[in-house]
Amino acid sequence: MTETQNPTHPPSVETPKSMSDTQPLRRPSIPKDATVLVVEDNVSNFVLIARMLGYLGIHCEWKTSGYEVVEYADTLPRLDLILMDIRLPYEDGYGALQKIRATEHLKSIPIVAVTAEANEEQMEKARRAGFDGFLGKPLDPDRFPDQIRRILAGESVWEL
């Protein structure tokens, strides 16, 4: 040990600004009366998603297939986001996506693929098809609220 070091007093270290000097982390806000259409054929998955959306104060609608999803979306007074499973009966998520994108008043609504086929290849396929985001199943209840906030704020979320 050198003469300048004192074992009872560690060398001084520049301390960072206090937490009070920094801006608080702001989460994106959720639009009032937000509505999300969940296109999911598995009841258990839908219930989980609906509960998490309800926790955020988001109204949730449910469709079990991509078949006639445009007609159903037309009946909703407000639609902010569509969470679309890929593997659906009668018409898959890709077919439903094409129909929604071809409908003038629905084509700007963000559509996020939500699938158990969560891998890089499927994510890239969803991106090329025109989805606005990708969430892999099983959904993480700790991350889901922030993911939804970010999506509703206009951010593109692509997460396995």
mmCIF file of C-alpha atoms in Angstrom:
data_model
loop_
_atom_site.group_PDB
_atom_site.id
_atom_site.type_symbol
_atom_site.label_atom_id
_atom_site.label_comp_id
_atom_site.label_asym_id
_atom_site.label_seq_id
_atom_site.Cartn_x
_atom_site.Cartn_y
_atom_site.Cartn_z
ATOM 1 C CA MET A 1 0.000 0.000 0.000
ATOM 2 C CA THR A 2 1.322 3.444 -0.815
ATOM 3 C CA GLU A 3 1.461 6.262 1.651
ATOM 4 C CA THR A 4 -1.442 8.138 0.022
ATOM 5 C CA GLN A 5 -3.940 5.308 0.415
ATOM 6 C CA ASN A 6 -5.856 5.021 3.646
ATOM 7 C CA PRO A 7 -7.627 1.689 4.178
ATOM 8 C CA THR A 8 -10.359 3.251 6.319
ATOM 9 C CA HIS A 9 -11.173 5.926 3.741
ATOM 10 C CA PRO A 10 -11.423 4.710 0.150
ATOM 11 C CA PRO A 11 -10.232 7.095 -2.525
ATOM 12 C CA SER A 12 -12.795 9.674 -3.478
ATOM 13 C CA VAL A 13 -14.904 8.841 -6.475
ATOM 14 C CA GLU A 14 -16.882 11.360 -8.437
ATOM 15 C CA THR A 15 -20.483 10.755 -7.492
ATOM 16 C CA PRO A 16 -23.170 10.894 -10.137
ATOM 17 C CA LYS A 17 -25.914 13.451 -9.954
ATOM 18 C CA SER A 18 -28.592 12.533 -7.487
ATOM 19 C CA MET A 19 -31.694 10.822 -8.784
ATOM 20 C CA SER A 20 -33.649 13.967 -8.012
ATOM 21 C CA ASP A 21 -31.539 15.829 -10.583
ATOM 22 C CA THR A 22 -32.653 13.552 -13.402
ATOM 23 C CA GLN A 23 -35.947 13.487 -15.229
ATOM 24 C CA PRO A 24 -38.271 10.646 -14.240
ATOM 25 C CA LEU A 25 -38.709 7.872 -16.772
ATOM 26 C CA ARG A 26 -41.958 8.553 -18.586
ATOM 27 C CA ARG A 27 -44.033 5.739 -19.927
ATOM 28 C CA PRO A 28 -46.122 6.380 -22.991
ATOM 29 C CA SER A 29 -49.704 7.083 -22.055
ATOM 30 C CA ILE A 30 -52.606 4.975 -23.227
ATOM 31 C CA PRO A 31 -55.291 6.795 -25.197
ATOM 32 C CA LYS A 32 -58.528 7.238 -23.285
ATOM 33 C CA ASP A 33 -61.138 4.690 -24.367
ATOM 34 C CA ALA A 34 -58.562 2.692 -26.337
ATOM 35 C CA THR A 35 -59.908 -0.453 -27.995
ATOM 36 C CA VAL A 36 -57.861 -3.471 -29.029
ATOM 37 C CA LEU A 37 -59.203 -6.247 -31.233
ATOM 38 C CA VAL A 38 -57.635 -9.573 -30.266
ATOM 39 C CA VAL A 39 -57.806 -12.179 -33.027
ATOM 40 C CA GLU A 40 -56.995 -15.399 -31.162
ATOM 41 C CA ASP A 41 -58.542 -18.870 -31.402
ATOM 42 C CA ASN A 42 -57.290 -20.155 -28.038
ATOM 43 C CA VAL A 43 -59.630 -19.148 -25.198
ATOM 44 C CA SER A 44 -56.916 -19.363 -22.528
ATOM 45 C CA ASN A 45 -54.617 -17.084 -24.513
ATOM 46 C CA PHE A 46 -57.445 -14.628 -25.101
ATOM 47 C CA VAL A 47 -58.366 -14.542 -21.387
ATOM 48 C CA LEU A 48 -54.741 -13.822 -20.451
ATOM 49 C CA ILE A 49 -54.471 -11.029 -23.029
ATOM 50 C CA ALA A 50 -57.869 -9.583 -22.055
ATOM 51 C CA ARG A 51 -56.898 -9.486 -18.375
ATOM 52 C CA MET A 52 -53.609 -7.762 -19.100
ATOM 53 C CA LEU A 53 -55.325 -5.227 -21.364
ATOM 54 C CA GLY A 54 -58.023 -4.699 -18.732
ATOM 55 C CA TYR A 55 -55.316 -3.979 -16.160
ATOM 56 C CA LEU A 56 -54.186 -1.163 -18.458
ATOM 57 C CA GLY A 57 -57.743 0.152 -18.780
ATOM 58 C CA ILE A 58 -58.013 -0.913 -22.412
ATOM 59 C CA HIS A 59 -61.282 -2.163 -23.853
ATOM 60 C CA CYS A 60 -60.857 -5.500 -25.595
ATOM 61 C CA GLU A 61 -62.836 -7.162 -28.396
ATOM 62 C CA TRP A 62 -62.385 -10.761 -29.506
ATOM 63 C CA LYS A 63 -62.532 -12.614 -32.801
ATOM 64 C CA THR A 64 -61.559 -16.298 -33.036
ATOM 65 C CA SER A 65 -60.562 -16.344 -36.700
ATOM 66 C CA GLY A 66 -59.217 -14.103 -39.414
ATOM 67 C CA TYR A 67 -62.399 -14.925 -41.339
ATOM 68 C CA GLU A 68 -64.650 -11.847 -41.600
ATOM 69 C CA VAL A 69 -62.323 -9.806 -39.374
ATOM 70 C CA VAL A 70 -62.814 -6.744 -41.607
ATOM 71 C CA GLU A 71 -66.587 -6.990 -41.282
ATOM 72 C CA TYR A 72 -66.265 -7.322 -37.506
ATOM 73 C CA ALA A 73 -63.828 -4.411 -37.245
ATOM 74 C CA ASP A 74 -66.353 -2.289 -39.165
ATOM 75 C CA THR A 75 -68.849 -2.722 -36.316
ATOM 76 C CA LEU A 76 -66.496 -1.232 -33.723
ATOM 77 C CA PRO A 77 -66.912 2.471 -32.975
ATOM 78 C CA ARG A 78 -63.191 2.756 -32.216
ATOM 79 C CA LEU A 79 -60.190 0.565 -32.962
ATOM 80 C CA ASP A 80 -56.640 1.459 -31.902
ATOM 81 C CA LEU A 81 -54.765 -1.808 -32.348
ATOM 82 C CA ILE A 82 -55.200 -5.358 -33.616
ATOM 83 C CA LEU A 83 -53.296 -8.201 -31.942
ATOM 84 C CA MET A 84 -53.368 -11.001 -34.512
ATOM 85 C CA ASP A 85 -52.471 -14.631 -33.975
ATOM 86 C CA ILE A 86 -50.882 -16.132 -37.074
ATOM 87 C CA ARG A 87 -52.249 -19.674 -36.923
ATOM 88 C CA LEU A 88 -56.016 -19.325 -37.012
ATOM 89 C CA PRO A 89 -58.838 -21.530 -38.302
ATOM 90 C CA TYR A 90 -60.582 -20.717 -41.608
ATOM 91 C CA GLU A 91 -58.275 -17.823 -42.443
ATOM 92 C CA ASP A 92 -54.822 -17.266 -40.975
ATOM 93 C CA GLY A 93 -53.369 -14.008 -39.723
ATOM 94 C CA TYR A 94 -51.613 -13.293 -43.016
ATOM 95 C CA GLY A 95 -54.847 -13.509 -45.011
ATOM 96 C CA ALA A 96 -56.663 -11.305 -42.515
ATOM 97 C CA LEU A 97 -53.787 -8.799 -42.595
ATOM 98 C CA GLN A 98 -54.051 -8.489 -46.385
ATOM 99 C CA LYS A 99 -57.793 -7.832 -46.205
ATOM 100 C CA ILE A 100 -57.405 -5.215 -43.474
ATOM 101 C CA ARG A 101 -54.614 -3.439 -45.382
ATOM 102 C CA ALA A 102 -56.850 -3.383 -48.488
ATOM 103 C CA THR A 103 -59.634 -1.619 -46.546
ATOM 104 C CA GLU A 104 -59.159 2.151 -46.739
ATOM 105 C CA HIS A 105 -60.473 3.131 -43.300
ATOM 106 C CA LEU A 106 -58.674 0.254 -41.505
ATOM 107 C CA LYS A 107 -55.308 0.156 -43.277
ATOM 108 C CA SER A 108 -53.572 2.575 -40.890
ATOM 109 C CA ILE A 109 -54.497 0.643 -37.725
ATOM 110 C CA PRO A 110 -51.403 -1.022 -36.259
ATOM 111 C CA ILE A 111 -51.520 -4.813 -36.505
ATOM 112 C CA VAL A 112 -49.127 -6.833 -34.365
ATOM 113 C CA ALA A 113 -48.487 -10.534 -34.948
ATOM 114 C CA VAL A 114 -48.789 -12.566 -31.746
ATOM 115 C CA THR A 115 -47.626 -16.127 -32.223
ATOM 116 C CA ALA A 116 -46.182 -19.204 -30.567
ATOM 117 C CA GLU A 117 -43.967 -19.590 -33.632
ATOM 118 C CA ALA A 118 -41.577 -17.116 -32.068
ATOM 119 C CA ASN A 119 -38.320 -17.236 -33.975
ATOM 120 C CA GLU A 120 -36.282 -14.929 -36.202
ATOM 121 C CA GLU A 121 -37.574 -16.522 -39.407
ATOM 122 C CA GLN A 122 -41.242 -16.023 -38.466
ATOM 123 C CA MET A 123 -40.526 -12.490 -37.266
ATOM 124 C CA GLU A 124 -38.944 -11.618 -40.610
ATOM 125 C CA LYS A 125 -41.844 -13.233 -42.486
ATOM 126 C CA ALA A 126 -44.294 -11.107 -40.460
ATOM 127 C CA ARG A 127 -42.257 -7.967 -41.172
ATOM 128 C CA ARG A 128 -42.231 -8.683 -44.928
ATOM 129 C CA ALA A 129 -45.980 -9.376 -44.891
ATOM 130 C CA GLY A 130 -46.688 -5.918 -43.467
ATOM 131 C CA PHE A 131 -47.287 -6.450 -39.757
ATOM 132 C CA ASP A 132 -46.395 -3.465 -37.576
ATOM 133 C CA GLY A 133 -44.858 -5.546 -34.798
ATOM 134 C CA PHE A 134 -44.309 -9.024 -33.435
ATOM 135 C CA LEU A 135 -44.822 -10.503 -29.959
ATOM 136 C CA GLY A 136 -43.822 -14.078 -29.276
ATOM 137 C CA LYS A 137 -45.873 -16.390 -27.092
ATOM 138 C CA PRO A 138 -45.931 -17.085 -24.320
ATOM 139 C CA LEU A 139 -46.496 -13.423 -23.579
ATOM 140 C CA ASP A 140 -44.567 -12.105 -20.589
ATOM 141 C CA PRO A 141 -47.000 -10.444 -18.137
ATOM 142 C CA ASP A 142 -44.142 -8.303 -16.795
ATOM 143 C CA ARG A 143 -43.240 -6.926 -20.243
ATOM 144 C CA PHE A 144 -46.657 -6.888 -21.925
ATOM 145 C CA PRO A 145 -47.975 -3.621 -20.400
ATOM 146 C CA ASP A 146 -44.935 -1.676 -21.577
ATOM 147 C CA GLN A 147 -45.049 -3.342 -24.995
ATOM 148 C CA ILE A 148 -48.691 -2.302 -25.451
ATOM 149 C CA ARG A 149 -48.013 1.248 -24.245
ATOM 150 C CA ARG A 150 -45.174 1.559 -26.731
ATOM 151 C CA ILE A 151 -47.245 0.163 -29.598
ATOM 152 C CA LEU A 152 -50.148 2.512 -28.852
ATOM 153 C CA ALA A 153 -47.654 5.402 -28.758
ATOM 154 C CA GLY A 154 -46.676 4.549 -32.339
ATOM 155 C CA GLU A 155 -43.506 2.576 -31.659
ATOM 156 C CA SER A 156 -42.790 -0.566 -33.621
ATOM 157 C CA VAL A 157 -42.218 -3.481 -31.223
ATOM 158 C CA TRP A 158 -40.533 -6.646 -32.522
ATOM 159 C CA GLU A 159 -39.801 -9.036 -29.660
ATOM 160 C CA LEU A 160 -39.517 -12.777 -29.381
#
